[in-house]
Structure formats: C-alpha cells, structure tokens
PDB file of C-alpha atoms in Angstrom:
ATOM      1  CA  UNK L   1     -35.279 -41.768  13.105  1.00 55.00           C
ATOM      2  CA  UNK L   2     -33.861 -38.620  13.108  1.00 64.00           C
ATOM      3  CA  UNK L   3     -30.365 -37.138  13.869  1.00 60.00           C
ATOM      4  CA  UNK L   4     -30.013 -34.133  15.340  1.00 65.00           C
ATOM      5  CA  UNK L   5     -26.620 -32.638  17.159  1.00 63.00           C
ATOM      6  CA  UNK L   6     -25.462 -29.894  19.725  1.00 66.00           C
ATOM      7  CA  UNK L   7     -22.866 -27.550  19.324  1.00 54.00           C
ATOM      8  CA  UNK L   8     -20.253 -28.218  22.240  1.00 59.00           C
ATOM      9  CA  UNK L   9     -18.357 -25.135  22.308  1.00 57.00           C
ATOM     10  CA  UNK L  10     -17.887 -21.565  19.977  1.00 62.00           C
ATOM     11  CA  UNK L  11     -14.544 -20.253  19.213  1.00 59.00           C
ATOM     12  CA  UNK L  12     -13.908 -16.728  17.213  1.00 57.00           C
ATOM     13  CA  UNK L  13     -11.576 -13.959  16.783  1.00 55.00           C
ATOM     14  CA  UNK L  14     -12.765 -11.157  16.717  1.00 55.00           C
ATOM     15  CA  UNK L  15     -12.229  -8.050  14.370  1.00 57.00           C
ATOM     16  CA  UNK L  16     -11.489 -10.245  11.438  1.00 57.00           C
ATOM     17  CA  UNK L  17     -13.790  -9.937   8.853  1.00 59.00           C
ATOM     18  CA  UNK L  18     -13.066 -12.126   6.029  1.00 63.00           C
ATOM     19  CA  UNK L  19     -15.132 -14.345   3.568  1.00 71.00           C
ATOM     20  CA  UNK L  20     -13.678 -17.892   3.549  1.00 73.00           C
ATOM     21  CA  UNK L  21     -13.218 -20.397   0.897  1.00 70.00           C
ATOM     22  CA  UNK L  22     -11.159 -23.511   2.781  1.00 81.00           C
ATOM     23  CA  UNK L  23      -9.928 -24.859   5.679  1.00 83.00           C
ATOM     24  CA  UNK L  24      -8.367 -27.134   7.034  1.00 86.00           C
ATOM     25  CA  UNK L  25      -7.248 -27.925  11.219  1.00 88.00           C
ATOM     26  CA  UNK L  26      -3.893 -29.001  12.060  1.00 92.00           C
ATOM     27  CA  UNK L  27      -3.744 -30.806  16.142  1.00 91.00           C
ATOM     28  CA  UNK L  28      -0.216 -30.300  17.227  1.00 92.00           C
ATOM     29  CA  UNK L  29      -0.821 -30.996  20.642  1.00 91.00           C
ATOM     30  CA  UNK L  30      -3.042 -30.568  23.854  1.00 90.00           C
ATOM     31  CA  UNK L  31      -2.420 -27.296  23.813  1.00 91.00           C
ATOM     32  CA  UNK L  32      -1.887 -26.282  20.537  1.00 93.00           C
ATOM     33  CA  UNK L  33      -4.267 -26.545  17.551  1.00 93.00           C
ATOM     34  CA  UNK L  34      -4.761 -24.559  14.448  1.00 94.00           C
ATOM     35  CA  UNK L  35      -7.115 -23.613  11.999  1.00 91.00           C
ATOM     36  CA  UNK L  36      -6.364 -22.653   8.918  1.00 92.00           C
ATOM     37  CA  UNK L  37      -8.192 -20.894   6.064  1.00 91.00           C
ATOM     38  CA  UNK L  38      -8.081 -19.547   2.716  1.00 89.00           C
ATOM     39  CA  UNK L  39      -9.589 -16.187   1.665  1.00 86.00           C
ATOM     40  CA  UNK L  40     -11.802 -15.803  -1.560  1.00 86.00           C
ATOM     41  CA  UNK L  41      -9.456 -12.518  -1.789  1.00 83.00           C
ATOM     42  CA  UNK L  42      -6.051 -14.814  -2.097  1.00 84.00           C
ATOM     43  CA  UNK L  43      -5.292 -14.619   2.108  1.00 89.00           C
ATOM     44  CA  UNK L  44      -3.692 -17.302   4.606  1.00 94.00           C
ATOM     45  CA  UNK L  45      -4.956 -17.029   7.900  1.00 92.00           C
ATOM     46  CA  UNK L  46      -4.043 -19.424   9.919  1.00 94.00           C
ATOM     47  CA  UNK L  47      -5.365 -19.302  13.882  1.00 91.00           C
ATOM     48  CA  UNK L  48      -4.144 -20.466  17.099  1.00 92.00           C
ATOM     49  CA  UNK L  49      -8.296 -21.830  18.441  1.00 89.00           C
ATOM     50  CA  UNK L  50      -7.180 -21.745  22.265  1.00 88.00           C
ATOM     51  CA  UNK L  51      -5.290 -18.691  22.628  1.00 89.00           C
ATOM     52  CA  UNK L  52      -8.585 -16.875  20.040  1.00 87.00           C
ATOM     53  CA  UNK L  53      -5.248 -15.088  17.702  1.00 90.00           C
ATOM     54  CA  UNK L  54      -4.757 -14.996  14.680  1.00 92.00           C
ATOM     55  CA  UNK L  55      -0.510 -16.095  14.500  1.00 94.00           C
ATOM     56  CA  UNK L  56      -0.608 -15.187  10.346  1.00 94.00           C
ATOM     57  CA  UNK L  57      -2.318 -13.206   7.721  1.00 93.00           C
ATOM     58  CA  UNK L  58       0.318 -15.019   4.423  1.00 95.00           C
ATOM     59  CA  UNK L  59      -0.707 -12.820   1.566  1.00 94.00           C
ATOM     60  CA  UNK L  60       0.887 -13.498  -1.849  1.00 92.00           C
ATOM     61  CA  UNK L  61      -2.019 -15.700  -3.985  1.00 93.00           C
ATOM     62  CA  UNK L  62      -3.676 -13.592  -6.394  1.00 93.00           C
ATOM     63  CA  UNK L  63      -6.606 -15.831  -6.444  1.00 91.00           C
ATOM     64  CA  UNK L  64      -8.904 -17.986  -4.393  1.00 92.00           C
ATOM     65  CA  UNK L  65      -7.258 -20.503  -1.569  1.00 93.00           C
ATOM     66  CA  UNK L  66      -8.752 -23.791  -2.740  1.00 94.00           C
ATOM     67  CA  UNK L  67      -6.699 -25.934   0.100  1.00 95.00           C
ATOM     68  CA  UNK L  68      -4.557 -24.757   3.209  1.00 97.00           C
ATOM     69  CA  UNK L  69      -2.375 -27.291   4.986  1.00 97.00           C
ATOM     70  CA  UNK L  70      -0.284 -27.659   7.943  1.00 97.00           C
ATOM     71  CA  UNK L  71       3.160 -30.081   7.951  1.00 96.00           C
ATOM     72  CA  UNK L  72       2.394 -32.225  11.370  1.00 93.00           C
ATOM     73  CA  UNK L  73       5.956 -30.622  12.879  1.00 95.00           C
ATOM     74  CA  UNK L  74       4.417 -27.467  12.339  1.00 95.00           C
ATOM     75  CA  UNK L  75       7.348 -26.389  10.330  1.00 97.00           C
ATOM     76  CA  UNK L  76       5.177 -25.704   7.282  1.00 98.00           C
ATOM     77  CA  UNK L  77       2.586 -23.905   5.327  1.00 97.00           C
ATOM     78  CA  UNK L  78       1.477 -25.106   2.584  1.00 98.00           C
ATOM     79  CA  UNK L  79      -1.337 -23.120  -0.055  1.00 97.00           C
ATOM     80  CA  UNK L  80      -2.623 -23.772  -3.294  1.00 96.00           C
ATOM     81  CA  UNK L  81      -4.817 -21.148  -5.287  1.00 94.00           C
ATOM     82  CA  UNK L  82      -7.287 -20.126  -8.462  1.00 91.00           C
ATOM     83  CA  UNK L  83      -3.670 -18.206  -9.728  1.00 95.00           C
ATOM     84  CA  UNK L  84      -2.228 -21.703 -10.271  1.00 96.00           C
ATOM     85  CA  UNK L  85       0.932 -22.020  -7.584  1.00 97.00           C
ATOM     86  CA  UNK L  86       2.033 -23.222  -5.018  1.00 98.00           C
ATOM     87  CA  UNK L  87       2.952 -21.307  -1.985  1.00 98.00           C
ATOM     88  CA  UNK L  88       5.379 -23.469   0.756  1.00 98.00           C
ATOM     89  CA  UNK L  89       5.527 -20.813   4.015  1.00 98.00           C
ATOM     90  CA  UNK L  90       7.415 -21.132   7.541  1.00 98.00           C
ATOM     91  CA  UNK L  91       4.748 -21.818  10.225  1.00 97.00           C
ATOM     92  CA  UNK L  92       7.787 -19.697  12.803  1.00 96.00           C
ATOM     93  CA  UNK L  93       7.982 -16.933  10.651  1.00 97.00           C
ATOM     94  CA  UNK L  94       4.763 -16.256   8.253  1.00 96.00           C
ATOM     95  CA  UNK L  95       8.424 -15.962   5.416  1.00 98.00           C
ATOM     96  CA  UNK L  96       7.010 -17.073   1.877  1.00 98.00           C
ATOM     97  CA  UNK L  97       9.778 -19.782   1.089  1.00 98.00           C
ATOM     98  CA  UNK L  98       8.738 -20.874  -2.731  1.00 98.00           C
ATOM     99  CA  UNK L  99       6.303 -20.446  -4.981  1.00 98.00           C
ATOM    100  CA  UNK L 100       5.684 -23.460  -7.415  1.00 97.00           C
ATOM    101  CA  UNK L 101       4.108 -23.516 -10.834  1.00 97.00           C
ATOM    102  CA  UNK L 102       3.432 -26.417 -12.564  1.00 96.00           C
ATOM    103  CA  UNK L 103      -0.164 -26.915 -12.921  1.00 96.00           C
ATOM    104  CA  UNK L 104      -1.866 -25.219 -15.376  1.00 94.00           C
ATOM    105  CA  UNK L 105      -5.442 -24.999 -13.994  1.00 94.00           C
ATOM    106  CA  UNK L 106      -6.391 -24.067 -10.728  1.00 93.00           C
ATOM    107  CA  UNK L 107      -5.285 -26.378  -8.265  1.00 95.00           C
ATOM    108  CA  UNK L 108      -7.673 -27.852  -5.967  1.00 94.00           C
ATOM    109  CA  UNK L 109      -6.112 -29.927  -3.544  1.00 94.00           C
ATOM    110  CA  UNK L 110      -2.709 -30.854  -1.728  1.00 96.00           C
ATOM    111  CA  UNK L 111      -1.397 -32.841   1.383  1.00 96.00           C
ATOM    112  CA  UNK L 112       1.625 -33.265   3.014  1.00 96.00           C
ATOM    113  CA  UNK L 113       3.815 -36.559   2.754  1.00 95.00           C
ATOM    114  CA  UNK L 114       6.974 -38.649   2.782  1.00 93.00           C
ATOM    115  CA  UNK L 115       7.280 -36.847   6.621  1.00 91.00           C
ATOM    116  CA  UNK L 116       6.879 -33.539   5.656  1.00 92.00           C
ATOM    117  CA  UNK L 117       9.154 -33.348   2.590  1.00 95.00           C
ATOM    118  CA  UNK L 118       7.241 -33.768  -0.140  1.00 96.00           C
ATOM    119  CA  UNK L 119       3.783 -32.055  -1.334  1.00 97.00           C
ATOM    120  CA  UNK L 120       1.369 -33.366  -3.837  1.00 96.00           C
ATOM    121  CA  UNK L 121      -1.306 -31.326  -5.409  1.00 96.00           C
ATOM    122  CA  UNK L 122      -4.511 -31.987  -7.890  1.00 94.00           C
ATOM    123  CA  UNK L 123      -6.164 -29.621 -10.510  1.00 93.00           C
ATOM    124  CA  UNK L 124      -8.769 -28.773 -12.745  1.00 92.00           C
ATOM    125  CA  UNK L 125      -6.234 -30.166 -15.258  1.00 92.00           C
ATOM    126  CA  UNK L 126      -6.152 -33.339 -14.246  1.00 91.00           C
ATOM    127  CA  UNK L 127      -3.125 -33.681 -13.617  1.00 92.00           C
ATOM    128  CA  UNK L 128      -1.646 -34.274 -10.244  1.00 93.00           C
ATOM    129  CA  UNK L 129       1.609 -33.651  -9.263  1.00 95.00           C
ATOM    130  CA  UNK L 130       4.588 -34.129  -6.617  1.00 96.00           C
ATOM    131  CA  UNK L 131       7.216 -31.524  -5.534  1.00 97.00           C
ATOM    132  CA  UNK L 132       9.996 -32.579  -2.740  1.00 96.00           C
ATOM    133  CA  UNK L 133      11.154 -29.941  -0.478  1.00 97.00           C
ATOM    134  CA  UNK L 134      14.649 -29.372  -0.842  1.00 97.00           C
ATOM    135  CA  UNK L 135      17.121 -28.505   1.881  1.00 96.00           C
ATOM    136  CA  UNK L 136      16.968 -24.904   0.965  1.00 97.00           C
ATOM    137  CA  UNK L 137      13.490 -24.567   1.188  1.00 97.00           C
ATOM    138  CA  UNK L 138      12.506 -24.851  -2.096  1.00 98.00           C
ATOM    139  CA  UNK L 139       9.452 -26.363  -3.504  1.00 97.00           C
ATOM    140  CA  UNK L 140      10.946 -28.261  -6.879  1.00 97.00           C
ATOM    141  CA  UNK L 141       8.867 -30.295  -8.948  1.00 96.00           C
ATOM    142  CA  UNK L 142       9.218 -34.590  -9.128  1.00 95.00           C
ATOM    143  CA  UNK L 143       6.226 -36.550 -10.823  1.00 93.00           C
ATOM    144  CA  UNK L 144       3.575 -35.995 -12.448  1.00 93.00           C
ATOM    145  CA  UNK L 145       0.732 -37.942 -12.689  1.00 91.00           C
ATOM    146  CA  UNK L 146      -2.582 -38.304 -15.355  1.00 89.00           C
ATOM    147  CA  UNK L 147      -5.204 -39.895 -13.189  1.00 82.00           C
ATOM    148  CA  UNK L 148      -8.566 -38.436 -14.906  1.00 85.00           C
ATOM    149  CA  UNK L 149     -10.828 -38.087 -17.911  1.00 86.00           C
ATOM    150  CA  UNK L 150     -12.231 -34.861 -18.977  1.00 80.00           C
ATOM    151  CA  UNK L 151     -11.468 -32.208 -16.104  1.00 79.00           C
ATOM    152  CA  UNK L 152     -11.039 -31.701 -12.436  1.00 83.00           C
ATOM    153  CA  UNK L 153      -9.947 -33.826 -10.048  1.00 87.00           C
ATOM    154  CA  UNK L 154     -10.580 -32.849  -7.087  1.00 86.00           C
ATOM    155  CA  UNK L 155     -10.612 -35.330  -3.831  1.00 89.00           C
ATOM    156  CA  UNK L 156      -7.090 -36.298  -2.189  1.00 92.00           C
ATOM    157  CA  UNK L 157      -6.135 -38.290   0.317  1.00 91.00           C
ATOM    158  CA  UNK L 158      -2.358 -39.933   1.180  1.00 93.00           C
ATOM    159  CA  UNK L 159      -1.902 -43.133   3.443  1.00 90.00           C
ATOM    160  CA  UNK L 160       0.138 -43.219   6.921  1.00 87.00           C
ATOM    161  CA  UNK L 161       3.219 -43.895   5.291  1.00 87.00           C
ATOM    162  CA  UNK L 162       2.926 -41.818   2.609  1.00 88.00           C
ATOM    163  CA  UNK L 163       3.506 -44.256   0.006  1.00 90.00           C
ATOM    164  CA  UNK L 164       0.108 -43.962  -1.904  1.00 90.00           C
ATOM    165  CA  UNK L 165      -1.955 -41.031  -2.825  1.00 93.00           C
ATOM    166  CA  UNK L 166      -5.723 -41.769  -4.093  1.00 91.00           C
ATOM    167  CA  UNK L 167      -7.532 -39.593  -6.179  1.00 90.00           C
ATOM    168  CA  UNK L 168     -11.247 -38.489  -6.979  1.00 90.00           C
ATOM    169  CA  UNK L 169     -12.419 -37.021 -10.068  1.00 88.00           C
ATOM    170  CA  UNK L 170     -15.062 -35.110 -11.865  1.00 88.00           C
ATOM    171  CA  UNK L 171     -15.366 -38.222 -13.818  1.00 87.00           C
ATOM    172  CA  UNK L 172     -16.228 -40.489 -10.885  1.00 89.00           C
ATOM    173  CA  UNK L 173     -13.268 -42.654 -10.751  1.00 89.00           C
ATOM    174  CA  UNK L 174     -10.686 -42.911  -7.944  1.00 90.00           C
ATOM    175  CA  UNK L 175      -6.993 -43.895  -8.616  1.00 89.00           C
ATOM    176  CA  UNK L 176      -4.195 -44.896  -6.503  1.00 89.00           C
ATOM    177  CA  UNK L 177      -0.923 -43.947  -7.158  1.00 87.00           C
ATOM    178  CA  UNK L 178       2.390 -44.965  -6.114  1.00 87.00           C
ATOM    179  CA  UNK L 179       4.150 -41.911  -4.505  1.00 88.00           C
ATOM    180  CA  UNK L 180       8.299 -41.339  -4.947  1.00 75.00           C
ATOM    181  CA  UNK L 181      10.577 -38.738  -3.224  1.00 65.00           C
ATOM    182  CA  UNK L 182      13.715 -38.690  -5.005  1.00 63.00           C
ATOM    183  CA  UNK L 183      13.555 -36.330  -7.984  1.00 53.00           C
ATOM    184  CA  UNK L 184      12.899 -37.125 -11.268  1.00 48.00           C
TER     185      UNK L 184
END
C-alpha cells in the first residue's frame, strides 16, 4: 500500500524572502489564523493566513530562532533562540516586553501554560526552566529541572490543564515534571 496526499490549497506572503527555521500555527478563531515563524537571521515573523500579510516582523534576537509560540488568547508571542534568550512580545503592538536569561546553551523549544501566565523552555544545557509572566509583563525565573543526561532536550509538550510537562532528549528518555506557577 502506498500513501499519497494532495495539497488542498496554498497561501503565500509575497515579497517575503526569509530563511525560516521554525514555525507554529495559532488558530484564534474561524477567521483568525496566524503563522508564527522564526528565521535563521534572528527575526520573528507573524503572518495572518487569511489576509495574506505580515502582521509583525519582530527583531531583537542575535541568533537563529528555534521556536515561536503565540498564546491562545493572542495576547503574547514568545520566542527562543541560540542566543540563549527568551523574549516576550505583545502581539497587538509588536513591542518587546521582556527578555529572560538563565539557560547556558541554545534554547530549543518552549510552550505557554497556566492559562498563558507562564512559559516552560528546554535547552541544549539539559535543563527545563519555567518562567512566570508578571502583572508588569516581565518573564521571571521560577523553577529549574535537570531531567536528561548527555546533551540536548528537544521535545516539549504541556498537558491541557498545564499541570505537567513531558520532555524528550538526546538520551532517548521521555521525562515528566509537575509544573508550579508560584515563584520560588
């Protein structure tokens, strides 16, 4: 048996010539779908799928963007990079709200959790870190988890309730950790 798939439709943003490194999709409503992309040259591009236009071209990282996520309420965008930083952006204005530091190597992946009031990240440094988004819209370090051996944690997902995360690393392990949202 062979498997084949046919492209149903295609959308493009004309004039954009970025080399994309990562991407995610946020379906905000039936009429609002956003493509969040990280570039090799440190930019974060947010496209509106149906309007076929760039909503934001966010700059501030100094390396390739390994992951970009938009909160489910479309209030925030969060990005991580090989420059070892996590950046929190305001979706409506495109303004950089906060830059968080703590990982000692490239940050591969991140996710929102706790009703979009916290972020979890995983890194080449073998740690998973959690960050609280304060009322002042700043990313504040919360917990650090040492979960894997060797090098790299690439995989990350958070359950629907935001109470635990699963990580996957180069050591072939899948690890689970309970997530807390109160600052340590």
